[in-house]
Amino acid sequence: VSPQLADSEFAPVFRLLTIFAYGTYADYLAEAANLPPLTEAQKNKLRHLSVVTLAAKIKCIPYSVLLEQLQLKNVRQLEDLVIEAVYADVLRGSLDQRNQRLEVDYSIGRDIRREELSTITRTLQEWCQGCEVVLSGIEEQVSRANQHKEQQLALKQQIESEVANLKKTIKVTTAAAAAATSQDPEQHLTELREPAPGTNQRQASKKTSKAKGLRGSAKIWSKSN
């Protein structure tokens, strides 16, 4: 809507339109004498939007604040109004009757005033800076993780290489020991059949000594007879 309407004969309607766009029910009551009257449905609609404005500032809104801002007489009217807003998908939340407050999980957005653009821009810039810091931190963590992975992979390869070398050494050592202790079966049988050098001489000496002993015994036996 063109701002030129603010200075025309339709100024009251224009002002009422801006209240529905940006304002609250309390704003309407403050200027009600200069504005067109509202039906009950229009009042409730503006009350819904007023709750949205409050929800943008605080997520747990006390009943006392809502009753004052919406100019309602009792809690029953307030809860009925909130339930209507929930069914209209204006907001989502729950009524905490024990603690006498409205807990808002979600609410629709409202129109933005021109003078609020700088604040929104600054907020978005701060958000972008925060995202950059978080992204930088994530990249650093990813870099560290990759470096640690490479170190672990190198260590694994080193261990596997050492294990392989150790297996080869054990295999070679075992083969050498087996070759040193093993003999040719035919050679082994030959050695069993043929006595070792000097064995025959020792046996012959033993037989000669035994024979001499027997002869000596015979002589002694003959003399005694």
mmCIF file of C-alpha atoms in Angstrom:
data_model
loop_
_atom_site.group_PDB
_atom_site.id
_atom_site.type_symbol
_atom_site.label_atom_id
_atom_site.label_comp_id
_atom_site.label_asym_id
_atom_site.label_seq_id
_atom_site.Cartn_x
_atom_site.Cartn_y
_atom_site.Cartn_z
ATOM 1 C CA VAL A 1 0.000 0.000 0.000
ATOM 2 C CA SER A 2 1.358 3.417 -0.927
ATOM 3 C CA PRO A 3 2.396 5.628 2.027
ATOM 4 C CA GLN A 4 0.532 8.475 0.303
ATOM 5 C CA LEU A 5 -2.661 7.039 1.768
ATOM 6 C CA ALA A 6 -1.461 8.221 5.183
ATOM 7 C CA ASP A 7 -2.206 11.806 4.147
ATOM 8 C CA SER A 8 -5.444 11.117 2.298
ATOM 9 C CA GLU A 9 -9.024 10.756 3.401
ATOM 10 C CA PHE A 10 -8.332 7.049 3.847
ATOM 11 C CA ALA A 11 -5.709 7.719 6.521
ATOM 12 C CA PRO A 12 -7.697 5.936 9.318
ATOM 13 C CA VAL A 13 -8.070 2.842 7.165
ATOM 14 C CA PHE A 14 -4.392 2.980 6.244
ATOM 15 C CA ARG A 15 -3.429 3.262 9.904
ATOM 16 C CA LEU A 16 -5.649 0.311 10.781
ATOM 17 C CA LEU A 17 -3.992 -1.670 8.002
ATOM 18 C CA THR A 18 -0.537 -0.924 9.397
ATOM 19 C CA ILE A 19 -1.673 -2.065 12.851
ATOM 20 C CA PHE A 20 -2.786 -5.380 11.396
ATOM 21 C CA ALA A 21 0.534 -5.602 9.578
ATOM 22 C CA TYR A 22 2.906 -4.588 12.382
ATOM 23 C CA GLY A 23 0.967 -3.635 15.493
ATOM 24 C CA THR A 24 -0.928 -5.215 18.365
ATOM 25 C CA TYR A 25 -4.352 -5.097 19.909
ATOM 26 C CA ALA A 26 -3.016 -2.677 22.515
ATOM 27 C CA ASP A 27 -1.954 -0.306 19.699
ATOM 28 C CA TYR A 28 -5.470 -0.408 18.301
ATOM 29 C CA LEU A 29 -7.031 0.357 21.682
ATOM 30 C CA ALA A 30 -4.700 3.324 22.099
ATOM 31 C CA GLU A 31 -5.999 4.863 18.829
ATOM 32 C CA ALA A 32 -9.478 3.325 18.683
ATOM 33 C CA ALA A 33 -11.182 6.765 18.686
ATOM 34 C CA ASN A 34 -9.539 7.658 15.357
ATOM 35 C CA LEU A 35 -9.842 4.264 13.709
ATOM 36 C CA PRO A 36 -12.697 2.311 12.128
ATOM 37 C CA PRO A 37 -14.463 -0.044 14.553
ATOM 38 C CA LEU A 38 -13.658 -3.745 14.483
ATOM 39 C CA THR A 39 -15.966 -6.712 14.525
ATOM 40 C CA GLU A 40 -15.405 -9.502 17.068
ATOM 41 C CA ALA A 41 -13.765 -11.657 14.402
ATOM 42 C CA GLN A 42 -11.395 -8.798 13.502
ATOM 43 C CA LYS A 43 -10.595 -8.216 17.175
ATOM 44 C CA ASN A 44 -9.751 -11.873 17.673
ATOM 45 C CA LYS A 45 -7.610 -11.840 14.534
ATOM 46 C CA LEU A 46 -5.662 -8.868 15.867
ATOM 47 C CA ARG A 47 -5.355 -10.606 19.233
ATOM 48 C CA HIS A 48 -3.882 -13.663 17.483
ATOM 49 C CA LEU A 49 -1.328 -11.442 15.776
ATOM 50 C CA SER A 50 -0.566 -9.800 19.114
ATOM 51 C CA VAL A 51 0.252 -13.208 20.599
ATOM 52 C CA VAL A 52 2.593 -13.811 17.646
ATOM 53 C CA THR A 53 4.359 -10.537 18.395
ATOM 54 C CA LEU A 54 4.803 -11.541 22.030
ATOM 55 C CA ALA A 55 6.017 -15.009 21.029
ATOM 56 C CA ALA A 56 8.777 -13.453 18.948
ATOM 57 C CA LYS A 57 10.172 -11.956 22.160
ATOM 58 C CA ILE A 58 9.441 -14.659 24.711
ATOM 59 C CA LYS A 59 8.525 -18.316 24.292
ATOM 60 C CA CYS A 60 6.864 -18.782 27.677
ATOM 61 C CA ILE A 61 4.278 -16.017 28.034
ATOM 62 C CA PRO A 62 2.561 -15.635 31.433
ATOM 63 C CA TYR A 63 -1.219 -15.557 31.453
ATOM 64 C CA SER A 64 -1.105 -12.215 33.253
ATOM 65 C CA VAL A 65 0.750 -10.598 30.342
ATOM 66 C CA LEU A 66 -1.633 -12.064 27.796
ATOM 67 C CA LEU A 67 -4.724 -10.959 29.732
ATOM 68 C CA GLU A 68 -3.387 -7.434 29.928
ATOM 69 C CA GLN A 69 -2.222 -7.153 26.318
ATOM 70 C CA LEU A 70 -5.324 -8.764 24.842
ATOM 71 C CA GLN A 71 -7.779 -7.122 27.216
ATOM 72 C CA LEU A 72 -9.566 -10.337 28.104
ATOM 73 C CA LYS A 73 -11.674 -10.768 31.232
ATOM 74 C CA ASN A 74 -10.683 -14.230 32.403
ATOM 75 C CA VAL A 75 -8.449 -17.241 31.771
ATOM 76 C CA ARG A 76 -11.231 -19.166 30.037
ATOM 77 C CA GLN A 77 -11.490 -16.537 27.302
ATOM 78 C CA LEU A 78 -7.707 -16.493 26.988
ATOM 79 C CA GLU A 79 -7.405 -20.252 26.586
ATOM 80 C CA ASP A 80 -10.263 -20.307 24.049
ATOM 81 C CA LEU A 81 -8.477 -17.610 22.059
ATOM 82 C CA VAL A 82 -5.171 -19.514 22.106
ATOM 83 C CA ILE A 83 -6.899 -22.716 21.017
ATOM 84 C CA GLU A 84 -8.461 -20.834 18.095
ATOM 85 C CA ALA A 85 -5.020 -19.533 17.125
ATOM 86 C CA VAL A 86 -3.587 -23.054 17.236
ATOM 87 C CA TYR A 87 -6.375 -24.430 15.030
ATOM 88 C CA ALA A 88 -5.825 -21.539 12.635
ATOM 89 C CA ASP A 89 -2.149 -22.580 12.447
ATOM 90 C CA VAL A 90 -1.089 -19.159 13.676
ATOM 91 C CA LEU A 91 1.041 -20.732 16.384
ATOM 92 C CA ARG A 92 1.854 -24.063 17.978
ATOM 93 C CA GLY A 93 2.399 -24.655 21.630
ATOM 94 C CA SER A 94 0.792 -25.777 24.867
ATOM 95 C CA LEU A 95 -1.153 -24.216 27.712
ATOM 96 C CA ASP A 96 0.533 -24.769 31.056
ATOM 97 C CA GLN A 97 -2.427 -24.328 33.392
ATOM 98 C CA ARG A 98 -0.402 -25.283 36.450
ATOM 99 C CA ASN A 99 2.174 -22.523 35.920
ATOM 100 C CA GLN A 100 -0.342 -20.195 34.229
ATOM 101 C CA ARG A 101 1.613 -19.613 31.028
ATOM 102 C CA LEU A 102 1.591 -20.243 27.289
ATOM 103 C CA GLU A 103 4.581 -22.201 25.950
ATOM 104 C CA VAL A 104 5.097 -21.396 22.264
ATOM 105 C CA ASP A 105 6.937 -23.823 19.983
ATOM 106 C CA TYR A 106 6.224 -22.088 16.668
ATOM 107 C CA SER A 107 4.503 -18.981 15.381
ATOM 108 C CA ILE A 108 4.015 -17.404 11.981
ATOM 109 C CA GLY A 109 6.023 -14.380 10.921
ATOM 110 C CA ARG A 110 4.670 -10.874 10.658
ATOM 111 C CA ASP A 111 5.355 -8.079 8.207
ATOM 112 C CA ILE A 112 8.542 -6.083 8.667
ATOM 113 C CA ARG A 113 8.752 -2.353 9.130
ATOM 114 C CA ARG A 114 11.228 -0.493 6.964
ATOM 115 C CA GLU A 115 13.131 0.757 10.021
ATOM 116 C CA GLU A 116 13.609 -2.832 11.168
ATOM 117 C CA LEU A 117 15.567 -3.806 8.048
ATOM 118 C CA SER A 118 18.907 -2.596 9.456
ATOM 119 C CA THR A 119 18.421 -4.673 12.600
ATOM 120 C CA ILE A 120 17.526 -7.732 10.552
ATOM 121 C CA THR A 121 20.535 -7.181 8.302
ATOM 122 C CA ARG A 122 22.847 -6.932 11.298
ATOM 123 C CA THR A 123 21.365 -10.077 12.806
ATOM 124 C CA LEU A 124 21.843 -11.984 9.570
ATOM 125 C CA GLN A 125 25.444 -10.778 9.292
ATOM 126 C CA GLU A 126 26.158 -11.966 12.824
ATOM 127 C CA TRP A 127 24.540 -15.277 11.988
ATOM 128 C CA CYS A 128 26.701 -15.624 8.868
ATOM 129 C CA GLN A 129 29.832 -14.854 10.870
ATOM 130 C CA GLY A 130 28.844 -17.474 13.409
ATOM 131 C CA CYS A 131 28.312 -19.980 10.608
ATOM 132 C CA GLU A 132 31.764 -19.216 9.214
ATOM 133 C CA VAL A 133 33.339 -19.790 12.621
ATOM 134 C CA VAL A 134 31.497 -23.093 13.003
ATOM 135 C CA LEU A 135 32.446 -24.125 9.456
ATOM 136 C CA SER A 136 36.086 -23.286 10.117
ATOM 137 C CA GLY A 137 35.999 -25.374 13.269
ATOM 138 C CA ILE A 138 34.439 -28.293 11.408
ATOM 139 C CA GLU A 139 37.072 -28.110 8.660
ATOM 140 C CA GLU A 140 39.819 -28.090 11.292
ATOM 141 C CA GLN A 141 38.322 -31.147 12.978
ATOM 142 C CA VAL A 142 38.034 -32.919 9.617
ATOM 143 C CA SER A 143 41.666 -32.116 8.868
ATOM 144 C CA ARG A 144 42.764 -33.503 12.228
ATOM 145 C CA ALA A 145 40.668 -36.614 11.707
ATOM 146 C CA ASN A 146 42.190 -37.206 8.262
ATOM 147 C CA GLN A 147 45.688 -36.700 9.635
ATOM 148 C CA HIS A 148 45.022 -39.140 12.460
ATOM 149 C CA LYS A 149 43.606 -41.631 9.954
ATOM 150 C CA GLU A 150 46.736 -41.377 7.807
ATOM 151 C CA GLN A 151 48.958 -41.894 10.848
ATOM 152 C CA GLN A 152 46.991 -44.940 11.916
ATOM 153 C CA LEU A 153 47.111 -46.336 8.375
ATOM 154 C CA ALA A 154 50.871 -45.827 8.202
ATOM 155 C CA LEU A 155 51.282 -47.505 11.590
ATOM 156 C CA LYS A 156 49.133 -50.433 10.465
ATOM 157 C CA GLN A 157 51.201 -50.864 7.315
ATOM 158 C CA GLN A 158 54.403 -50.743 9.346
ATOM 159 C CA ILE A 159 53.128 -53.391 11.764
ATOM 160 C CA GLU A 160 51.969 -55.610 8.914
ATOM 161 C CA SER A 161 55.375 -55.270 7.240
ATOM 162 C CA GLU A 162 57.187 -56.153 10.471
ATOM 163 C CA VAL A 163 54.908 -59.152 11.023
ATOM 164 C CA ALA A 164 55.520 -60.348 7.461
ATOM 165 C CA ASN A 165 59.303 -60.000 7.897
ATOM 166 C CA LEU A 166 59.133 -61.838 11.215
ATOM 167 C CA LYS A 167 57.167 -64.675 9.603
ATOM 168 C CA LYS A 168 59.777 -64.945 6.849
ATOM 169 C CA THR A 169 62.603 -65.028 9.405
ATOM 170 C CA ILE A 170 60.860 -67.709 11.452
ATOM 171 C CA LYS A 171 60.200 -69.752 8.316
ATOM 172 C CA VAL A 172 63.831 -69.550 7.152
ATOM 173 C CA THR A 173 65.140 -70.369 10.614
ATOM 174 C CA THR A 174 62.792 -73.338 10.956
ATOM 175 C CA ALA A 175 63.769 -74.665 7.518
ATOM 176 C CA ALA A 176 67.481 -74.360 8.311
ATOM 177 C CA ALA A 177 67.071 -76.158 11.620
ATOM 178 C CA ALA A 178 65.077 -78.928 9.965
ATOM 179 C CA ALA A 179 67.732 -79.320 7.261
ATOM 180 C CA ALA A 180 70.500 -79.521 9.857
ATOM 181 C CA THR A 181 68.784 -82.208 11.948
ATOM 182 C CA SER A 182 67.336 -84.338 9.143
ATOM 183 C CA GLN A 183 69.305 -87.298 7.589
ATOM 184 C CA ASP A 184 69.121 -89.450 4.497
ATOM 185 C CA PRO A 185 67.132 -92.634 5.401
ATOM 186 C CA GLU A 186 69.491 -94.991 3.410
ATOM 187 C CA GLN A 187 72.562 -93.479 5.069
ATOM 188 C CA HIS A 188 70.900 -93.916 8.444
ATOM 189 C CA LEU A 189 70.261 -97.657 7.754
ATOM 190 C CA THR A 190 73.849 -98.142 6.581
ATOM 191 C CA GLU A 191 75.141 -96.612 9.795
ATOM 192 C CA LEU A 192 72.907 -98.949 11.788
ATOM 193 C CA ARG A 193 74.280 -102.028 9.896
ATOM 194 C CA GLU A 194 77.969 -101.037 10.032
ATOM 195 C CA PRO A 195 79.409 -100.466 13.493
ATOM 196 C CA ALA A 196 81.389 -97.445 14.108
ATOM 197 C CA PRO A 197 85.208 -97.597 13.622
ATOM 198 C CA GLY A 198 86.949 -99.213 16.622
ATOM 199 C CA THR A 199 83.907 -101.148 17.727
ATOM 200 C CA ASN A 200 85.187 -104.504 16.218
ATOM 201 C CA GLN A 201 88.611 -104.059 17.837
ATOM 202 C CA ARG A 202 87.059 -103.463 21.272
ATOM 203 C CA GLN A 203 84.814 -106.519 20.854
ATOM 204 C CA ALA A 204 87.842 -108.692 19.687
ATOM 205 C CA SER A 205 89.871 -107.519 22.658
ATOM 206 C CA LYS A 206 87.061 -108.437 24.993
ATOM 207 C CA LYS A 207 86.818 -111.935 23.407
ATOM 208 C CA THR A 208 90.630 -112.479 23.669
ATOM 209 C CA SER A 209 90.649 -111.376 27.280
ATOM 210 C CA LYS A 210 87.769 -113.682 28.010
ATOM 211 C CA ALA A 211 89.566 -116.611 26.292
ATOM 212 C CA LYS A 212 92.755 -115.944 28.224
ATOM 213 C CA GLY A 213 90.816 -115.872 31.400
ATOM 214 C CA LEU A 214 89.263 -119.187 30.642
ATOM 215 C CA ARG A 215 92.687 -120.750 29.797
ATOM 216 C CA GLY A 216 94.124 -119.463 33.016
ATOM 217 C CA SER A 217 91.295 -120.923 34.972
ATOM 218 C CA ALA A 218 91.831 -124.246 33.230
ATOM 219 C CA LYS A 219 95.558 -124.321 34.218
ATOM 220 C CA ILE A 220 94.746 -123.603 37.821
ATOM 221 C CA TRP A 221 92.173 -126.351 37.817
ATOM 222 C CA SER A 222 94.726 -128.895 36.302
ATOM 223 C CA LYS A 223 97.424 -128.126 38.902
ATOM 224 C CA SER A 224 95.081 -128.550 41.734
ATOM 225 C CA ASN A 225 94.070 -131.926 40.442
#
